Short mmCIF file of C-alpha atoms and ligand atoms in Angstrom, two decimals:
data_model
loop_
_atom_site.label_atom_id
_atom_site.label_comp_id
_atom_site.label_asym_id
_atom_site.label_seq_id
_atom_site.Cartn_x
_atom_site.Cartn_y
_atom_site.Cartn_z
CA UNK A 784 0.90 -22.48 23.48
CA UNK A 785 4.03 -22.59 21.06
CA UNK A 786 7.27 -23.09 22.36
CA UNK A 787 10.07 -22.03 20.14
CA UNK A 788 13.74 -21.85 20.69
CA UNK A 789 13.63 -17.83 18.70
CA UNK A 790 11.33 -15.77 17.65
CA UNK A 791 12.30 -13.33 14.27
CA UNK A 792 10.01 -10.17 14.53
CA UNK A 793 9.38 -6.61 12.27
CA UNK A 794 10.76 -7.95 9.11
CA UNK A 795 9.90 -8.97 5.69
CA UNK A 796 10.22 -12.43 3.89
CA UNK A 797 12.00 -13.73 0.50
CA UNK A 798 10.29 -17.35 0.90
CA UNK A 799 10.96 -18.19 -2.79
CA UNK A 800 9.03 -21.15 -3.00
CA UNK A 801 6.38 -19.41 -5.49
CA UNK A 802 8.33 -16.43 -7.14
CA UNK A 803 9.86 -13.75 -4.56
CA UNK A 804 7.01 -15.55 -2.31
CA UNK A 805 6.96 -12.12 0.08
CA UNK A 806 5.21 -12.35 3.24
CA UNK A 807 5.36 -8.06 4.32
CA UNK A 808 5.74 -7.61 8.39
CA UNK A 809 6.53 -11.13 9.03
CA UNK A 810 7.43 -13.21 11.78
CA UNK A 811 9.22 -16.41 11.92
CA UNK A 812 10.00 -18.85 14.26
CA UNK A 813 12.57 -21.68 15.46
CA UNK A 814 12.30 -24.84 16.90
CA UNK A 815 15.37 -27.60 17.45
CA UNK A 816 17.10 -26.07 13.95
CA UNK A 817 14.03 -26.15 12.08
CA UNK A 818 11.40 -23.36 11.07
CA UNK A 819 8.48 -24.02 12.74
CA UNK A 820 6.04 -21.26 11.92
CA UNK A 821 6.07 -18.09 9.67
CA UNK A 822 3.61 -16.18 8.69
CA UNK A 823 2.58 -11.90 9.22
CA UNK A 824 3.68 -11.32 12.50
CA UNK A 825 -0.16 -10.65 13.28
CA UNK A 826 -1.27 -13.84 12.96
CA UNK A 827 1.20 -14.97 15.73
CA UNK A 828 -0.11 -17.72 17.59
CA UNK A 829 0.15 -17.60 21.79
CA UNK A 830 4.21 -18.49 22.09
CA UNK A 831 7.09 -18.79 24.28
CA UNK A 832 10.23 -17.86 22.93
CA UNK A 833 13.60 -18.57 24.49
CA UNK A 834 15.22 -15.82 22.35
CA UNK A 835 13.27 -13.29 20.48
CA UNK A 836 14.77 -11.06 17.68
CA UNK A 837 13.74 -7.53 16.68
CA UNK A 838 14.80 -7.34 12.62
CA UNK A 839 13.93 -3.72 12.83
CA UNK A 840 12.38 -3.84 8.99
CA UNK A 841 15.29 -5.98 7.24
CA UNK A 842 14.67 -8.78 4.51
CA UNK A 843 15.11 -12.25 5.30
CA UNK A 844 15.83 -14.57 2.88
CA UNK A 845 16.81 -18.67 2.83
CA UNK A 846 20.55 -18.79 3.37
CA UNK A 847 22.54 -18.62 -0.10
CA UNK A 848 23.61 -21.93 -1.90
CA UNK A 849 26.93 -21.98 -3.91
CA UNK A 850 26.29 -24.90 -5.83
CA UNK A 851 29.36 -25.32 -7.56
CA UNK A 852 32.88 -24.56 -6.67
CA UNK A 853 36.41 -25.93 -6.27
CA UNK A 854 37.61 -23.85 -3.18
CA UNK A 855 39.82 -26.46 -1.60
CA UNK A 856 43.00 -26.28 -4.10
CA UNK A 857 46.37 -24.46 -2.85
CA UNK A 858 48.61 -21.81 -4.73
CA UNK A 859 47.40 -19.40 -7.60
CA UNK A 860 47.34 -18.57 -10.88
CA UNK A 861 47.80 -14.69 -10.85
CA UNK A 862 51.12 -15.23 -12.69
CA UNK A 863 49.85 -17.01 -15.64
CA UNK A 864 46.98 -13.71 -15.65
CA UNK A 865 49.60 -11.15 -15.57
CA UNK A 866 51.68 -13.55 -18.33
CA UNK A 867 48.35 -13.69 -20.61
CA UNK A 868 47.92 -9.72 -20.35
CA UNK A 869 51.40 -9.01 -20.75
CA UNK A 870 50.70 -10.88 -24.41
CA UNK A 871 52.00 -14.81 -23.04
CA UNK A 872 49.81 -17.18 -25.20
CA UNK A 873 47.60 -19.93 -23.05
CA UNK A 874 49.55 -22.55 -25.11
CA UNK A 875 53.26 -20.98 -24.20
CA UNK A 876 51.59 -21.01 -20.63
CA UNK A 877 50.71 -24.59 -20.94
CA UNK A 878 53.71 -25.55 -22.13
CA UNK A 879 55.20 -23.93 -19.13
CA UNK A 880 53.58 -26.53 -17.10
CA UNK A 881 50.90 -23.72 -16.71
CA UNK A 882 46.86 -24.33 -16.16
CA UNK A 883 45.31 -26.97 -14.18
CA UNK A 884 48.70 -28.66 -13.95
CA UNK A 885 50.36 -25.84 -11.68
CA UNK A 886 47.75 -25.79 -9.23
CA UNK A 887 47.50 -29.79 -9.70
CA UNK A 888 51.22 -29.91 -8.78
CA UNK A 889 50.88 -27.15 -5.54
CA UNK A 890 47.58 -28.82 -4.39
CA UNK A 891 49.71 -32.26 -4.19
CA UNK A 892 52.54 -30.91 -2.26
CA UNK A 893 49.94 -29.51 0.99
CA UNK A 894 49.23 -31.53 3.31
CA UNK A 895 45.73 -30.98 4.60
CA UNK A 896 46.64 -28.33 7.33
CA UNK A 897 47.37 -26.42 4.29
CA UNK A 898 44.84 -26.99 1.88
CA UNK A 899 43.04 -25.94 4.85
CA UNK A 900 44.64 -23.15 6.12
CA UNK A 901 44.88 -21.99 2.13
CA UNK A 902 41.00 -22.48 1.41
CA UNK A 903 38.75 -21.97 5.00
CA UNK A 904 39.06 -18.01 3.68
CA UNK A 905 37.86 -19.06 0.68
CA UNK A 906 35.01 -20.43 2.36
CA UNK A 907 34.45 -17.74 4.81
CA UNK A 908 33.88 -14.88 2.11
CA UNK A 909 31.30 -16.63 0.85
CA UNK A 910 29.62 -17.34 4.26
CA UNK A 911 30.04 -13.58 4.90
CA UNK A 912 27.97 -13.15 2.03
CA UNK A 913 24.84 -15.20 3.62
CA UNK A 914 25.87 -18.60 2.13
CA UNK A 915 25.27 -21.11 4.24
CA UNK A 916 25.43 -24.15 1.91
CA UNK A 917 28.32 -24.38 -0.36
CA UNK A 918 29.16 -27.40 -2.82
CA UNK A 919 33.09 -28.32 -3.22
CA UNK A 920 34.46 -30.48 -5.72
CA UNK A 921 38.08 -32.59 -5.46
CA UNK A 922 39.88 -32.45 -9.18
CA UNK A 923 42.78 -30.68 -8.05
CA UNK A 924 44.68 -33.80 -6.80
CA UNK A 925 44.32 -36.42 -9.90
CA UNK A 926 45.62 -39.04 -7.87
CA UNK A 927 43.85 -41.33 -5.10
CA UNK A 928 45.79 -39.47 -1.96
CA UNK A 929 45.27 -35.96 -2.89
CA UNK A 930 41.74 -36.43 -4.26
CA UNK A 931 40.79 -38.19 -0.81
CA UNK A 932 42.68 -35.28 1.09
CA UNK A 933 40.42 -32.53 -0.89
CA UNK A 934 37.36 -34.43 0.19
CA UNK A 935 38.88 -34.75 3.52
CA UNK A 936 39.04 -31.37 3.88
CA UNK A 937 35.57 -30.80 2.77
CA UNK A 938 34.31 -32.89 5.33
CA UNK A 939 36.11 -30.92 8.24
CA UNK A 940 35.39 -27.93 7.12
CA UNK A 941 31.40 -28.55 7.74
CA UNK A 942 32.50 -30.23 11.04
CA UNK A 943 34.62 -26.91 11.68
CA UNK A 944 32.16 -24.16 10.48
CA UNK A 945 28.10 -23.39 10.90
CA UNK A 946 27.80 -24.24 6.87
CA UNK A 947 26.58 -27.37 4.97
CA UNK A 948 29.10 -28.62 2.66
CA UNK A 949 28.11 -31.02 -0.39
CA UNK A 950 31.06 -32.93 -2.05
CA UNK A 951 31.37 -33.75 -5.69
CA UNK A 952 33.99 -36.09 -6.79
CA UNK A 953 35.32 -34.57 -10.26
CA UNK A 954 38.61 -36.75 -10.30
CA UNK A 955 37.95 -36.81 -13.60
CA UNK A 956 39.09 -33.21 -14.40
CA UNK A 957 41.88 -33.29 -16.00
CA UNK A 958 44.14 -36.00 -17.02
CA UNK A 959 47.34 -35.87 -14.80
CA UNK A 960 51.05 -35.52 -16.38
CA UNK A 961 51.59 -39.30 -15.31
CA UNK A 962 48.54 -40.48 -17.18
CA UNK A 963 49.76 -38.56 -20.59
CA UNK A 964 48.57 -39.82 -24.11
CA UNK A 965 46.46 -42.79 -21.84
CA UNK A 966 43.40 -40.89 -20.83
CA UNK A 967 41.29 -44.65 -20.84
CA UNK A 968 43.87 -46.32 -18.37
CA UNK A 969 43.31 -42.51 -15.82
CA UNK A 970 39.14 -43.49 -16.61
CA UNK A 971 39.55 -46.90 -15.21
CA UNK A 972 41.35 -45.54 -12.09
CA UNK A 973 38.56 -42.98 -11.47
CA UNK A 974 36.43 -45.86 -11.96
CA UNK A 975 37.61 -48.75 -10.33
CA UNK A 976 39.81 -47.58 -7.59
CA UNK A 977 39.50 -43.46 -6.46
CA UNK A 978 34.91 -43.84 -6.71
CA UNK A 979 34.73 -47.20 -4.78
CA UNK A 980 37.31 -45.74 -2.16
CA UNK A 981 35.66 -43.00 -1.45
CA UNK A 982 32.28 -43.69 -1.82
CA UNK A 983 33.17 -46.17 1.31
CA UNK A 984 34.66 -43.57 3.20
CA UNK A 985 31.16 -41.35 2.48
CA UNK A 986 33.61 -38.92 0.78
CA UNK A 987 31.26 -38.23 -1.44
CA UNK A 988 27.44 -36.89 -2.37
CA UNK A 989 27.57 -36.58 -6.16
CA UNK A 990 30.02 -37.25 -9.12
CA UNK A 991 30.62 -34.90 -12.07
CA UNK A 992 33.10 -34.92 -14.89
CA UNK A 993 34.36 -32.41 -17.18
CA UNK A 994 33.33 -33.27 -20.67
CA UNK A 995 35.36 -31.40 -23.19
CA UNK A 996 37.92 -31.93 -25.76
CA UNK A 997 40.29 -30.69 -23.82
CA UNK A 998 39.08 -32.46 -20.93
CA UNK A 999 37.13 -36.22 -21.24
CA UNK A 1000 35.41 -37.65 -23.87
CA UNK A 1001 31.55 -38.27 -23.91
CA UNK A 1002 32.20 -41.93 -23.55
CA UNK A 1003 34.70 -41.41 -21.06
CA UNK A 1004 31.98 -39.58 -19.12
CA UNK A 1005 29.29 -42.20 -19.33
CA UNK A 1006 31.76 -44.59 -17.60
CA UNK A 1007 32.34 -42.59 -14.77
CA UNK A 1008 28.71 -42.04 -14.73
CA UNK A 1009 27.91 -46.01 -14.84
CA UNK A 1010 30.65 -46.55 -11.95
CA UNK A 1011 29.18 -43.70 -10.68
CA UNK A 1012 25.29 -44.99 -10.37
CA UNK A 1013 26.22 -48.64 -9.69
CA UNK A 1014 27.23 -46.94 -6.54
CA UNK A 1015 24.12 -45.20 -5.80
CA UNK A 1016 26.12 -41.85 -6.38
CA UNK A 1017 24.13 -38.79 -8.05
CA UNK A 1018 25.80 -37.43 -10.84
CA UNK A 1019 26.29 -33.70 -12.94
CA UNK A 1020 28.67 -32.63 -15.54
CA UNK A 1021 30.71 -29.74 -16.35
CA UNK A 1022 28.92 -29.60 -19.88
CA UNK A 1023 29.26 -27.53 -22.88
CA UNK A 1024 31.19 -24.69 -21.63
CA UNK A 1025 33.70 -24.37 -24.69
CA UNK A 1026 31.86 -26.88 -27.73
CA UNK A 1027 28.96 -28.92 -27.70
CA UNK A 1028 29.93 -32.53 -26.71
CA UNK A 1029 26.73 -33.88 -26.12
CA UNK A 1030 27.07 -34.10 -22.34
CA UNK A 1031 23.84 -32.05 -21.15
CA UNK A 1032 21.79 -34.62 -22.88
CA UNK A 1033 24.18 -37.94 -21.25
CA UNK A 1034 23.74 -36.51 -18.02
CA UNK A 1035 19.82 -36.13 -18.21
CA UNK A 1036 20.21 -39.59 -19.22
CA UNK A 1037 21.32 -40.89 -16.17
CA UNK A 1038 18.91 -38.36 -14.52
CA UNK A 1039 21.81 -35.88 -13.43
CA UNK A 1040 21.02 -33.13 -10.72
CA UNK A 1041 22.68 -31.03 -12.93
CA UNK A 1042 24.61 -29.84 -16.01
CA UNK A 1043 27.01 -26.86 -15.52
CA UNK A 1044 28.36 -24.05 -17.61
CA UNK A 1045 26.42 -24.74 -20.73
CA UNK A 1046 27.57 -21.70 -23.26
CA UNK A 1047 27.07 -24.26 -26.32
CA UNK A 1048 24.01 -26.25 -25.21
CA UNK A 1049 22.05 -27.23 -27.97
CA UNK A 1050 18.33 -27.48 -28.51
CA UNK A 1051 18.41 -31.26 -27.49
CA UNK A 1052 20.02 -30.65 -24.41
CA UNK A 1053 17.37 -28.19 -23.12
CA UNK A 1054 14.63 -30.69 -23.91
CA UNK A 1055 16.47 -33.42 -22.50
CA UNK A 1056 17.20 -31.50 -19.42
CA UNK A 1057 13.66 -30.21 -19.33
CA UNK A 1058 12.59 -33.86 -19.49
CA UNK A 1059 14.86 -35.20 -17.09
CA UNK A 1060 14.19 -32.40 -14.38
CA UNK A 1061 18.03 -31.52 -14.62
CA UNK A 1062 19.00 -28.22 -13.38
CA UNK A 1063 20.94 -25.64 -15.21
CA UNK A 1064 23.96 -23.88 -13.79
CA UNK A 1065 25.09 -21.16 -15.28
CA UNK A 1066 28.42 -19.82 -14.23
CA UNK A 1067 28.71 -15.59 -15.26
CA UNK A 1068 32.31 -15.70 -13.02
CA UNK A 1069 33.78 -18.21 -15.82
CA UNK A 1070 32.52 -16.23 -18.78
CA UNK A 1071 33.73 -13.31 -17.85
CA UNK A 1072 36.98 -14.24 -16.68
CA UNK A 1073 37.83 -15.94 -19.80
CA UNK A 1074 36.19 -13.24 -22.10
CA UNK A 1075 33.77 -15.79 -23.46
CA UNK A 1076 31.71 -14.98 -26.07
CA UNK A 1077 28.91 -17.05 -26.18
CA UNK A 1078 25.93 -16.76 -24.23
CA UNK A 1079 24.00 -19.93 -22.73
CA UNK A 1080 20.56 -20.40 -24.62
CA UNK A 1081 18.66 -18.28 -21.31
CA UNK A 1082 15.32 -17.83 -23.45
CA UNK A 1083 15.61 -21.75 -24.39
CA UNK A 1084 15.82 -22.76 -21.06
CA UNK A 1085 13.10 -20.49 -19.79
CA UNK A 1086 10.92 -21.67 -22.41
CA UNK A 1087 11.40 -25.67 -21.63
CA UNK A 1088 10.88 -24.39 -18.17
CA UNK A 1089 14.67 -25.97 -16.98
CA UNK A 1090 15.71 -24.59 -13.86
CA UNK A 1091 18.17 -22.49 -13.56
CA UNK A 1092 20.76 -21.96 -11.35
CA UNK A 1093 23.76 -19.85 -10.58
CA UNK A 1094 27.43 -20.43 -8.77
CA UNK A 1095 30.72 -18.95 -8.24
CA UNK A 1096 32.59 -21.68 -9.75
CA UNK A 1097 35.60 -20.58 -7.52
CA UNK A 1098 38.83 -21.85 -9.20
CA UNK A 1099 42.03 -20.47 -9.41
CA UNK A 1100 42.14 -20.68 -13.13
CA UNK A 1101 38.58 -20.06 -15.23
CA UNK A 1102 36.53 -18.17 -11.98
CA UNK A 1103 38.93 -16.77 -9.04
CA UNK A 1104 35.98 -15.18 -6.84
CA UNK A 1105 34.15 -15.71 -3.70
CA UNK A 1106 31.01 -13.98 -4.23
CA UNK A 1107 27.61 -14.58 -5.35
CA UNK A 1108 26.43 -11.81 -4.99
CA UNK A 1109 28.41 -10.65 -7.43
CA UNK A 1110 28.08 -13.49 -9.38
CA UNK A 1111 23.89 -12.81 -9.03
CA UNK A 1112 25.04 -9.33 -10.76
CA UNK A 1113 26.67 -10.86 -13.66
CA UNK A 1114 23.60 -13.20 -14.47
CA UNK A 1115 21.75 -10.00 -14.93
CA UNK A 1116 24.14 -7.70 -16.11
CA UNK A 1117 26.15 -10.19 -18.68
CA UNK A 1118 23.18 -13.18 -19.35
CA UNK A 1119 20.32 -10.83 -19.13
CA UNK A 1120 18.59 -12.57 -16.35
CA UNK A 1121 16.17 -11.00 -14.10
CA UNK A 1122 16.72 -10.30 -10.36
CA UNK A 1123 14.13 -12.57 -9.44
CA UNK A 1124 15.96 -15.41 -11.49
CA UNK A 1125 19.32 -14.71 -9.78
CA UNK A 1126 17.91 -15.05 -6.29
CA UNK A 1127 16.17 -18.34 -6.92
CA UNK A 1128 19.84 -19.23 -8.90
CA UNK A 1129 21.19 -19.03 -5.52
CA UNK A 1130 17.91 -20.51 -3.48
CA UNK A 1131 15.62 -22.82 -4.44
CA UNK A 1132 17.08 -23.62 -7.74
CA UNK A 1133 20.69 -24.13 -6.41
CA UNK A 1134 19.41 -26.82 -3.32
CA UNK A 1135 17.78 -28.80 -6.35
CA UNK A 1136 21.27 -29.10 -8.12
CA UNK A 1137 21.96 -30.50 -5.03
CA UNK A 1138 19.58 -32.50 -4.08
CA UNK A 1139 18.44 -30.88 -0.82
CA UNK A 1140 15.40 -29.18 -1.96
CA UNK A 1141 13.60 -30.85 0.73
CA UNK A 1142 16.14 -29.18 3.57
CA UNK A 1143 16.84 -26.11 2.08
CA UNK A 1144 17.06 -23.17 -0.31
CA UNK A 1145 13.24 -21.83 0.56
CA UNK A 1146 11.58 -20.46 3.89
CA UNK A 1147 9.13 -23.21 4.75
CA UNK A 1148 7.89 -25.00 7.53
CA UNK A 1149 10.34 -27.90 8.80
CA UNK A 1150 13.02 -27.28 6.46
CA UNK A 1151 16.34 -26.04 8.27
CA UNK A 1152 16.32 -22.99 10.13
CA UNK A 1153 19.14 -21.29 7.08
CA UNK A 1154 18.79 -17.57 6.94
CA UNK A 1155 20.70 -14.43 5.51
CA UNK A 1156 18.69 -11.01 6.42
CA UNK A 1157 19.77 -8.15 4.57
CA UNK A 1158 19.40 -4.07 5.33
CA UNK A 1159 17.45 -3.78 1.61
CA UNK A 1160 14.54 -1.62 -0.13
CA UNK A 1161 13.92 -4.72 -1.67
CA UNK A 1162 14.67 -8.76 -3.21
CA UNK A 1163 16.16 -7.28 -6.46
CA UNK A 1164 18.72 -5.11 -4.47
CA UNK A 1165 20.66 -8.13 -3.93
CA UNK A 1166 21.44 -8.61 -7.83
CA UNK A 1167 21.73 -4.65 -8.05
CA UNK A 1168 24.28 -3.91 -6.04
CA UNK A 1169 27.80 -4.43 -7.03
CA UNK A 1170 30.44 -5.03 -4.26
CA UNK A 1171 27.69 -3.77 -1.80
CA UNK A 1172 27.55 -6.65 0.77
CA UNK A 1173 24.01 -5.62 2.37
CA UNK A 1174 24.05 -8.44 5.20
CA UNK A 1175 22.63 -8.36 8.57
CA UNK A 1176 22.59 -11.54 10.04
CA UNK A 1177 23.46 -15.19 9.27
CA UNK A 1178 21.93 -17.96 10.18
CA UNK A 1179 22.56 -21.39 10.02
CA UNK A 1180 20.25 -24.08 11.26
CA UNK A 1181 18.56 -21.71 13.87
CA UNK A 1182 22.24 -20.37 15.33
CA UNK A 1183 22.96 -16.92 14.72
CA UNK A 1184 26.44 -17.01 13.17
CA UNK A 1185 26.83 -13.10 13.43
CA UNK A 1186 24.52 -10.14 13.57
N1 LIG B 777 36.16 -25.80 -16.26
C1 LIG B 777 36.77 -24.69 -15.87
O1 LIG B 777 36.58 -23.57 -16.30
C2 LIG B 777 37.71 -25.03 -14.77
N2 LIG B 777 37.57 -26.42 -14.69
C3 LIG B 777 36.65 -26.84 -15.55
O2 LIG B 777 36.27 -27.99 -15.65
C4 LIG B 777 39.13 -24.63 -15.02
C5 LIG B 777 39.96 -25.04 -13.83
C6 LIG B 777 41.36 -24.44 -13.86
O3 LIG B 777 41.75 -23.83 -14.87
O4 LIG B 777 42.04 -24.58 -12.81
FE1 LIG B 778 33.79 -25.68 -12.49
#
């Protein structure tokens, strides 16, 4: 006899472990967090059940990952959007003290009551949306305090909310006002004061860098990425987005989890990344904020067989949303990718640019109990519709969150 903390009956499973992996009039069970059984609901075993839910028909699928995003920043940047459309250039903006800078400068004067009172609805939207893993970066501090506040915050916001919450350290993001014309002497700080910090206050799960020319040199990057694995840290890049520096390759060097963005990935890179296992993010909410116009190689990286994955890339300047489900849209209505892709962009694919593929991102036995089920015809409906939130439950690690 099985005895299972809930019981899911009368619905249909997204298991996305091979494909759509659909399992029609399904049940699935709970036990201590974890799935322990799924299957069609007649092939139930004899069970007790402490709770037992009727889905009444919906479509379960694992709980939504947003691999990538930098929700925990304060202020906004609507101004400098209404400036640019009203004819402003981005350099007149910049020299305003505009871009990364302005939220850089808000982001150091909260404390971290309000970087969390500015970014938990941030995080909420998303979990309304199904997502119950979400990755956060720091890079909007650029100096040790801040940087270890926004990681702070990260960390109480997963001991706050029913969500898992991944940290990246990306202190090296931009190069701060202080640090001007001495990018090298900001590197070593990353390096040799803000990583060993906070990788000893387990601030941190990965490290990632943006590697651009208007960001940090290729060489610049591999040091962070040597301080980075002499400290047992995993590493991924914000690579290629606006030129091709090289930095999908470096990072499937050092065996990265991930390179992100990737608009001007080259051959190399795919085959490096195809070699390396290194997961492809592609970020639609970034392109199509910033009118970009060219399109990350998709047939490339389907034909090395790179995984891809998609994310929000919330940030108040390149990417101001909080939904993936949009964002699963815009892979298929801007990159051409299928519905199928853009669900396992936000599944399976996304826990592997995180490194929890074994704990999450597809319905299987003994991974965590992480489900969204949705009032649908079918998978693809969740790319289809556009501002069409079709959610009917959460849950996150067996606990209903709301229904
Ligand atoms: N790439 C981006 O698009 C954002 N950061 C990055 O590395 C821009 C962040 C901002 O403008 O605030
Ligand atoms: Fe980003």
């Amino acid at each position: 006899m099985m005895q299972w903390d809930s019981l899911w009956l009368n619905l249909h499973l997204a298991c996305m472990d091979d494909g759509y992996g659909e399992v029609r009039n399904a049940a699935i069970a709970v036990k201590e967090g974890k799935i322990a059984w799924l299957g069609q609901q007649r092939d139930l075993p004899s069970y007790t059940a402490l709770k037992t839910h009727d889905a009444q028909g919906a479509w379960m699928t694992p709980g939504l990952i947003d691999c990538h995003t930098h929700l925990i920043f304060a202020g906004n940047r609507s101004n400098e959007f209404e400036a640019r459309l009203n004819g402003v250039a981005y350099e007149e903006i910049a020299r305003q003290g505009g871009g990364i800078v302005s939220t850089v400068r808000a982001t150091r004067a909260a404390d971290e009551a309000g970087l969390m009172l500015q970014s938990l609805p941030r995080l909420r939207r998303l979990m309304a949306e199904g997502v119950t893993t979400v990755e956060i970066k720091s890079g909007y501090g650029l100096d040790v305090q801040t940087e270890a506040r926004i990681l702070r915050v990260a960390r109480q916001m997963q001991r706050d909310a029913p969500v898992r919450i991944k940290t990246t350290f990306l202190g090296a993001h931009a190069l701060p006002p202080e640090y001007a014309g001495r990018s090298d002497d900001y590197i070593d700080l990353v390096c040799n004061s803000m990583l060993p910090t906070f990788a000893d206050e387990g601030l941190i799960d990965a490290v990632d860098v943006f590697c651009e020319k208007i960001g940090f040199t290729p060489a610049q990057t591999e040091r962070v990425f040597q301080a980075a694995t002499a400290l047992g840290l995993p590493v991924k890049l914000h690579a290629e987005q606006l030129s091709d520096q090289g930095g999908a390759a470096l990072t499937a060097r050092y065996r990265g989890l991930s390179a992100d963005h990737l608009e001007y990935l080259s051959e190399e890179g795919i085959a490096a990344m195809a070699n390396a296992g290194t997961v492809a993010v592609l970020l639609p909410g970034a392109f199509y904020f910033l009118r970009e116009t060219k399109y990350p190689p998709l047939a490339g990286l389907r034909a090395a067989g790179v995984p891809i994955a998609l994310a929000t890339d919330c940030n108040p300047g390149t990417s101001p949303m909080t939904s993936l489900l949009l964002t699963m849209n815009m892979a298929c209505t801007l990159f051409r990718m299928t519905p199928l892709e853009a669900l396992q962009g936000v599944t399976c694919h996304a826990a592997r640019a995180l490194g929890i593929a074994a704990e999450t991102g597809t319905l299987a036995v003994g991974k965590s109990a992480d489900f969204a089920l949705w009032a649908i015809e079918r998978p693809a409906d969740l790319a289809y519709h556009i501002g069409d939130n079709r959610i009917q439950a959460r849950v996150f690690a067996g606990e209903v969150t709301f229904q």
